[in-house]
mmCIF file of C-alpha atoms (C1' of nucleotides) in Angstrom:
data_model
loop_
_atom_site.group_PDB
_atom_site.id
_atom_site.type_symbol
_atom_site.label_atom_id
_atom_site.label_comp_id
_atom_site.label_asym_id
_atom_site.label_seq_id
_atom_site.Cartn_x
_atom_site.Cartn_y
_atom_site.Cartn_z
ATOM 1 C CA MET D 1096 135.165 116.006 46.250
ATOM 2 C CA ALA D 1097 132.869 116.252 42.487
ATOM 3 C CA VAL D 1098 132.315 119.764 41.659
ATOM 4 C CA ARG D 1099 129.057 119.893 42.186
ATOM 5 C CA THR D 1100 129.483 119.390 46.023
ATOM 6 C CA VAL D 1101 132.445 121.755 45.536
ATOM 7 C CA ARG D 1102 129.917 124.498 44.461
ATOM 8 C CA TRP D 1103 127.022 123.453 46.393
ATOM 9 C CA LEU D 1104 129.239 124.552 49.232
ATOM 10 C CA MET D 1105 130.592 127.361 48.381
ATOM 11 C CA ASN D 1106 126.413 128.696 47.124
ATOM 12 C CA LEU D 1107 126.300 127.802 51.509
ATOM 13 C CA SER D 1108 128.562 130.200 52.590
ATOM 14 C CA ALA D 1109 128.105 132.167 50.542
ATOM 15 C CA LYS D 1110 127.162 136.119 52.042
ATOM 16 C CA ASN D 1111 123.158 136.356 51.606
ATOM 17 C CA SER D 1112 122.438 133.025 50.672
ATOM 18 C CA ASN D 1113 119.390 131.277 52.656
ATOM 19 C CA PRO D 1114 121.086 127.386 51.328
ATOM 20 C CA ASN D 1115 116.979 126.897 52.955
ATOM 21 C CA HIS D 1116 115.400 128.883 49.843
ATOM 22 C CA LEU D 1117 114.177 126.530 46.974
ATOM 23 C CA ASN D 1118 116.497 127.889 44.671
ATOM 24 C CA ASN D 1119 119.297 126.909 45.977
ATOM 25 C CA LEU D 1120 117.884 123.517 46.306
ATOM 26 C CA PHE D 1121 119.178 122.430 41.971
ATOM 27 C CA PHE D 1122 121.650 120.061 43.826
ATOM 28 C CA SER D 1123 121.397 116.411 43.131
ATOM 29 C CA TRP D 1124 123.505 114.495 45.364
ATOM 30 C CA ASP D 1125 124.649 111.468 45.320
ATOM 31 C CA LEU D 1126 124.051 108.303 47.859
ATOM 32 C CA SER D 1127 128.580 107.854 46.698
ATOM 33 C CA LEU D 1128 129.549 111.202 48.376
ATOM 34 C CA ILE D 1129 127.044 111.310 50.799
ATOM 35 C CA GLU D 1130 128.376 107.723 52.268
ATOM 36 C CA THR D 1131 131.788 109.330 52.592
ATOM 37 C CA LEU D 1132 130.448 111.963 54.415
ATOM 38 C CA ARG D 1133 131.801 111.561 57.983
ATOM 39 C CA PRO D 1134 129.440 111.831 61.490
ATOM 40 C CA LEU D 1135 130.481 115.046 63.693
ATOM 41 C CA ALA D 1136 132.376 114.290 66.144
ATOM 42 C CA HIS D 1137 131.950 112.186 70.022
ATOM 43 C CA SER D 1138 132.919 115.748 71.935
ATOM 44 C CA PHE D 1139 130.549 117.399 69.780
ATOM 45 C CA TYR D 1140 127.243 115.936 72.131
ATOM 46 C CA LEU D 1141 128.369 116.208 75.230
ATOM 47 C CA ARG D 1142 127.499 119.562 75.602
ATOM 48 C CA SER D 1143 124.310 121.637 77.472
ATOM 49 C CA ALA D 1144 120.525 120.733 74.873
ATOM 50 C CA THR D 1145 121.106 124.779 74.265
ATOM 51 C CA LYS D 1146 124.606 124.935 73.316
ATOM 52 C CA VAL D 1147 124.000 122.143 70.428
ATOM 53 C CA ALA D 1148 121.061 123.054 69.762
ATOM 54 C CA PRO D 1149 121.556 126.127 67.948
ATOM 55 C CA GLU D 1150 124.872 123.756 65.982
ATOM 56 C CA LEU D 1151 123.076 121.555 64.993
ATOM 57 C CA LEU D 1152 120.794 123.469 61.710
ATOM 58 C CA GLY D 1153 121.971 123.205 58.695
ATOM 59 C CA LYS D 1154 124.080 120.066 59.810
ATOM 60 C CA GLY D 1155 123.119 117.093 57.286
ATOM 61 C CA LEU D 1156 121.409 113.909 59.014
ATOM 62 C CA TYR D 1157 121.166 110.082 57.238
ATOM 63 C CA VAL D 1158 119.440 107.881 57.006
ATOM 64 C CA ARG D 1159 119.644 104.507 55.705
ATOM 65 C CA HIS D 1160 116.727 101.815 56.379
ATOM 66 C CA LYS D 1161 114.931 98.818 54.429
ATOM 67 C CA LYS D 1162 117.594 99.504 52.091
ATOM 68 C CA LYS D 1163 116.310 103.392 50.975
ATOM 69 C CA HIS D 1164 118.619 106.614 51.417
ATOM 70 C CA PHE D 1165 117.830 109.501 52.933
ATOM 71 C CA PHE D 1166 119.443 112.487 53.331
ATOM 72 C CA CYS D 1167 118.353 116.257 54.472
ATOM 73 C CA GLN D 1168 119.386 118.922 56.206
ATOM 74 C CA ILE D 1169 118.681 120.406 59.852
ATOM 75 C CA ILE D 1170 117.417 123.279 60.021
ATOM 76 C CA GLU D 1171 114.694 123.769 63.367
ATOM 77 C CA VAL D 1172 115.375 122.683 65.974
ATOM 78 C CA GLU D 1173 113.875 122.840 69.270
ATOM 79 C CA ALA D 1174 116.278 122.596 73.255
ATOM 80 C CA TYR D 1175 114.843 120.227 76.028
ATOM 81 C CA LEU D 1176 117.301 120.414 79.160
ATOM 82 C CA GLY D 1177 116.418 117.331 81.199
ATOM 83 C CA SER D 1178 114.967 117.132 85.128
ATOM 84 C CA THR D 1179 115.265 120.919 85.470
ATOM 85 C CA ASP D 1180 113.205 120.826 82.715
ATOM 86 C CA PRO D 1181 108.482 120.283 83.390
ATOM 87 C CA ALA D 1182 108.054 120.568 79.477
ATOM 88 C CA SER D 1183 110.974 118.137 78.956
ATOM 89 C CA HIS D 1184 110.007 113.954 79.603
ATOM 90 C CA ALA D 1185 113.165 113.713 80.708
ATOM 91 C CA PHE D 1186 111.261 116.173 84.584
ATOM 92 C CA LYS D 1187 110.396 113.060 86.318
ATOM 93 C CA GLY D 1188 112.654 111.157 85.657
ATOM 94 C CA PRO D 1189 113.453 107.861 83.334
ATOM 95 C CA THR D 1190 110.523 105.628 82.004
ATOM 96 C CA GLN D 1191 109.690 102.279 79.875
ATOM 97 C CA ARG D 1192 108.760 105.662 76.875
ATOM 98 C CA ASN D 1193 112.794 108.056 78.015
ATOM 99 C CA ARG D 1194 114.985 106.316 78.773
ATOM 100 C CA SER D 1195 117.984 106.202 75.258
ATOM 101 C CA MET D 1196 116.973 109.881 77.112
ATOM 102 C CA PHE D 1197 119.474 109.105 80.009
ATOM 103 C CA GLU D 1198 122.163 107.778 77.701
ATOM 104 C CA GLU D 1199 125.320 109.397 76.619
ATOM 105 C CA GLY D 1200 124.826 112.466 74.485
ATOM 106 C CA GLY D 1201 125.111 111.100 70.376
ATOM 107 C CA THR D 1202 122.333 108.780 71.025
ATOM 108 C CA CYS D 1203 118.912 108.925 69.144
ATOM 109 C CA TYR D 1204 115.456 109.211 71.291
ATOM 110 C CA VAL D 1205 112.346 108.505 69.043
ATOM 111 C CA TYR D 1206 109.114 108.627 71.060
ATOM 112 C CA LEU D 1207 104.819 108.307 69.456
ATOM 113 C CA SER D 1208 103.539 111.837 69.860
ATOM 114 C CA TYR D 1209 99.051 112.051 70.858
ATOM 115 C CA GLY D 1210 99.276 108.068 69.634
ATOM 116 C CA LEU D 1211 100.016 108.710 65.778
ATOM 117 C CA ASN D 1212 103.230 110.428 64.705
ATOM 118 C CA TYR D 1213 106.481 109.761 65.592
ATOM 119 C CA CYS D 1214 109.224 112.479 67.556
ATOM 120 C CA MET D 1215 112.664 112.245 67.189
ATOM 121 C CA ASN D 1216 115.228 114.207 69.453
ATOM 122 C CA VAL D 1217 119.176 113.739 69.744
ATOM 123 C CA VAL D 1218 120.753 113.581 73.168
ATOM 124 C CA THR D 1219 122.734 115.318 74.592
ATOM 125 C CA ASP D 1220 125.257 115.961 77.769
ATOM 126 C CA ILE D 1221 126.751 113.344 79.707
ATOM 127 C CA GLU D 1222 124.828 109.990 81.239
ATOM 128 C CA GLY D 1223 122.852 110.855 83.155
ATOM 129 C CA LYS D 1224 120.966 114.454 82.526
ATOM 130 C CA GLY D 1225 118.063 114.057 80.113
ATOM 131 C CA SER D 1226 119.001 116.471 78.265
ATOM 132 C CA ALA D 1227 117.648 115.939 74.640
ATOM 133 C CA VAL D 1228 117.266 118.514 70.791
ATOM 134 C CA LEU D 1229 114.544 118.433 68.818
ATOM 135 C CA ILE D 1230 114.503 118.162 65.445
ATOM 136 C CA ARG D 1231 111.238 119.410 63.845
ATOM 137 C CA SER D 1232 112.228 120.479 59.844
ATOM 138 C CA ALA D 1233 114.897 119.716 57.365
ATOM 139 C CA VAL D 1234 115.463 120.300 53.789
ATOM 140 C CA PRO D 1235 114.984 117.037 52.002
ATOM 141 C CA LEU D 1236 118.279 116.377 49.626
ATOM 142 C CA PHE D 1237 118.014 112.889 48.882
ATOM 143 C CA GLY D 1238 115.742 110.654 48.516
ATOM 144 C CA LEU D 1239 113.300 112.649 48.112
ATOM 145 C CA LYS D 1240 110.201 109.928 45.600
ATOM 146 C CA GLU D 1241 110.663 108.117 48.314
ATOM 147 C CA ILE D 1242 110.080 110.200 50.813
ATOM 148 C CA ALA D 1243 106.809 111.708 49.290
ATOM 149 C CA LYS D 1244 105.570 108.208 49.147
ATOM 150 C CA ASN D 1245 106.361 108.011 52.960
ATOM 151 C CA ARG D 1246 103.510 110.791 53.528
ATOM 152 C CA HIS D 1247 101.278 109.826 50.964
ATOM 153 C CA ILE D 1248 102.482 112.961 48.224
ATOM 154 C CA SER D 1249 100.277 111.915 45.678
ATOM 155 C CA GLY D 1250 100.562 114.182 43.015
ATOM 156 C CA PRO D 1251 104.373 115.794 41.534
ATOM 157 C CA LEU D 1252 107.699 117.516 43.064
ATOM 158 C CA ASP D 1253 105.530 120.532 42.983
ATOM 159 C CA ALA D 1254 107.470 123.700 45.654
ATOM 160 C CA LYS D 1255 104.375 123.365 47.559
ATOM 161 C CA ASN D 1256 104.553 119.505 48.020
ATOM 162 C CA ILE D 1257 108.419 119.536 48.538
ATOM 163 C CA LYS D 1258 107.972 122.233 51.605
ATOM 164 C CA ASN D 1259 105.541 119.801 52.505
ATOM 165 C CA LEU D 1260 107.823 117.078 52.911
ATOM 166 C CA LEU D 1261 109.674 117.503 55.956
ATOM 167 C CA SER D 1262 107.955 120.311 57.380
ATOM 168 C CA GLY D 1263 107.333 119.233 61.618
ATOM 169 C CA PRO D 1264 108.520 116.631 63.558
ATOM 170 C CA GLY D 1265 105.659 114.344 62.575
ATOM 171 C CA LYS D 1266 106.181 115.236 59.113
ATOM 172 C CA LEU D 1267 109.563 114.016 58.807
ATOM 173 C CA THR D 1268 110.020 111.178 61.107
ATOM 174 C CA GLN D 1269 106.869 109.880 59.080
ATOM 175 C CA GLY D 1270 108.748 110.836 55.497
ATOM 176 C CA LEU D 1271 112.236 109.234 56.152
ATOM 177 C CA GLY D 1272 110.753 106.020 58.382
ATOM 178 C CA ILE D 1273 112.157 106.682 61.445
ATOM 179 C CA ASP D 1274 109.964 104.397 65.041
ATOM 180 C CA ARG D 1275 110.792 103.383 68.030
ATOM 181 C CA SER D 1276 113.026 101.173 65.823
ATOM 182 C CA PHE D 1277 115.131 103.941 66.380
ATOM 183 C CA ASP D 1278 115.410 104.700 69.725
ATOM 184 C CA GLY D 1279 118.589 103.653 71.257
ATOM 185 C CA MET D 1280 120.079 104.319 68.691
ATOM 186 C CA ARG D 1281 123.201 106.517 68.078
ATOM 187 C CA PHE D 1282 123.699 108.982 65.443
ATOM 188 C CA ASP D 1283 126.876 107.497 64.380
ATOM 189 C CA GLN D 1284 126.579 105.045 62.065
ATOM 190 C CA ASP D 1285 126.436 103.225 58.417
ATOM 191 C CA ALA D 1286 123.009 104.026 58.561
ATOM 192 C CA LEU D 1287 122.268 106.390 60.757
ATOM 193 C CA LYS D 1288 123.823 109.412 61.229
ATOM 194 C CA ILE D 1289 124.101 113.855 62.015
ATOM 195 C CA VAL D 1290 127.336 114.954 59.104
ATOM 196 C CA ASP D 1291 129.130 118.388 58.886
ATOM 197 C CA LEU D 1292 128.030 120.686 55.892
ATOM 198 C CA LYS D 1293 130.931 123.397 56.291
ATOM 199 C CA TYR D 1294 127.972 125.680 56.458
ATOM 200 C CA THR D 1295 127.431 128.455 59.892
ATOM 201 C CA VAL D 1296 124.674 129.459 59.826
ATOM 202 C CA PRO D 1297 124.652 133.723 59.285
ATOM 203 C CA LYS D 1298 123.566 135.417 62.755
ATOM 204 C CA LYS D 1299 121.323 137.788 61.196
ATOM 205 C CA GLN D 1300 119.740 134.385 60.500
ATOM 206 C CA LEU D 1301 119.361 132.732 62.642
ATOM 207 C CA GLY D 1302 116.348 132.691 64.495
ATOM 208 C CA PHE D 1303 114.551 131.302 68.004
ATOM 209 C CA SER D 1304 111.448 131.914 69.381
ATOM 210 C CA PRO D 1305 109.473 130.249 72.178
ATOM 211 C CA ARG D 1306 108.400 125.884 72.077
ATOM 212 C CA ILE D 1307 105.504 124.862 69.898
ATOM 213 C CA GLY D 1308 102.669 122.611 71.537
ATOM 214 C CA ILE D 1309 103.870 123.170 74.452
ATOM 215 C CA SER D 1310 102.775 124.574 78.043
ATOM 216 C CA LYS D 1311 105.167 124.749 80.590
ATOM 217 C CA ALA D 1312 108.022 126.558 80.551
ATOM 218 C CA LYS D 1313 106.038 128.807 77.651
ATOM 219 C CA GLU D 1314 108.900 131.718 78.162
ATOM 220 C CA LYS D 1315 111.968 129.726 77.580
ATOM 221 C CA ASN D 1316 113.517 130.625 73.559
ATOM 222 C CA LEU D 1317 114.781 127.411 73.128
ATOM 223 C CA ARG D 1318 113.790 126.744 69.724
ATOM 224 C CA PHE D 1319 115.940 127.646 67.255
ATOM 225 C CA PHE D 1320 115.436 127.760 63.417
ATOM 226 C CA ILE D 1321 117.212 129.438 59.624
ATOM 227 C CA LYS D 1322 114.868 132.568 59.680
ATOM 228 C CA GLY D 1323 113.154 133.491 56.530
ATOM 229 C CA SER D 1324 113.525 129.544 55.678
ATOM 230 C CA GLU D 1325 110.621 128.007 53.191
ATOM 231 C CA PHE D 1326 111.066 125.307 55.182
ATOM 232 C CA LEU D 1327 109.778 125.350 58.379
ATOM 233 C CA SER D 1328 107.533 124.182 60.445
ATOM 234 C CA ARG D 1329 105.216 127.202 60.425
ATOM 235 C CA PRO D 1330 106.481 130.175 58.669
ATOM 236 C "C1'" DT W 1230 94.486 131.759 55.328
ATOM 237 C "C1'" DC W 1231 92.501 131.077 59.652
ATOM 238 C "C1'" DT W 1232 90.074 127.832 62.825
ATOM 239 C "C1'" DG W 1233 89.097 123.918 65.085
ATOM 240 C "C1'" DC W 1234 88.540 118.188 65.065
ATOM 241 C "C1'" DG W 1235 89.820 113.180 65.855
ATOM 242 C "C1'" DA W 1236 93.028 109.542 65.796
ATOM 243 C "C1'" DT W 1237 94.796 107.408 70.514
ATOM 244 C "C1'" DA W 1238 99.995 105.850 73.503
ATOM 245 C "C1'" DT W 1239 101.563 107.405 77.097
ATOM 246 C "C1'" DT W 1240 102.709 109.199 82.035
ATOM 247 C "C1'" DC W 1241 100.551 110.627 86.806
ATOM 248 C "C1'" DA V 577 92.945 113.831 81.861
ATOM 249 C "C1'" DA V 578 96.985 115.858 79.623
ATOM 250 C "C1'" DT V 579 100.338 115.929 75.553
ATOM 251 C "C1'" DA V 580 107.050 117.591 72.464
ATOM 252 C "C1'" DT V 581 100.975 116.783 66.626
ATOM 253 C "C1'" DC V 582 99.161 116.249 62.231
ATOM 254 C "C1'" DG V 583 95.644 116.560 58.361
ATOM 255 C "C1'" DC V 584 91.539 117.272 57.259
ATOM 256 C "C1'" DA V 585 87.061 119.935 57.122
ATOM 257 C "C1'" DG V 586 84.176 124.037 56.595
ATOM 258 C "C1'" DA V 587 83.976 129.052 57.888
ATOM 259 C "C1'" DC V 588 85.432 133.442 56.698
#
DNA sequence: TCTGCGATATTC
DNA sequence: AATATCGCAGAC
């Protein structure tokens, strides 16, 4: 493994270091290295969304689309619990839109929100449960210029703009070029994968809160995020 | 920094 | 009629 990868991973593991502060991003990932990272094991996804969601924090998400390559680190998610959860798309059973939610864990569910923005979910648990984890925001690690282009952000890639690249579920999909064509794909492919970055969120940096923008089941703390990160959808 | 609003697919 | 959103305009 390249020296700088090791250094970066050590940086992540260092006590009290927050991987999601801008200062820790002065690391340049190269593509050949990202491509060697192995997808998470199938068994990782075959658990409840409540279990999987906080463990997705700190994981790497790689997307290859139209010969463009993107890599980012997940820092904010929400768990949706399937047919028992009134806030979940799966609550009322399968429809044409949410069909892939009922596939086996490790499947990608993408839907169009408010007729405008796509949102990307990681399906969890066994087939038929309909539980999933919404990816809300991420730290961009590779392909920043292309992400900015997709986001229609012009001007310099300064701190302000970089923090705005993937800080929201709609921004994330727009930045990475995710659309309905990703719906039903799996996260263990060459072109779409979630990988382990050997980083465990320190207990004191694991934040949780109610989910954002819902009207039902508001009291449940099913949003999980890395506390203090500058890349969250809301500070 | 904060509000309200418009754009609009899918489902009930 | 409501929604798992975003960016902008205009008020503070």
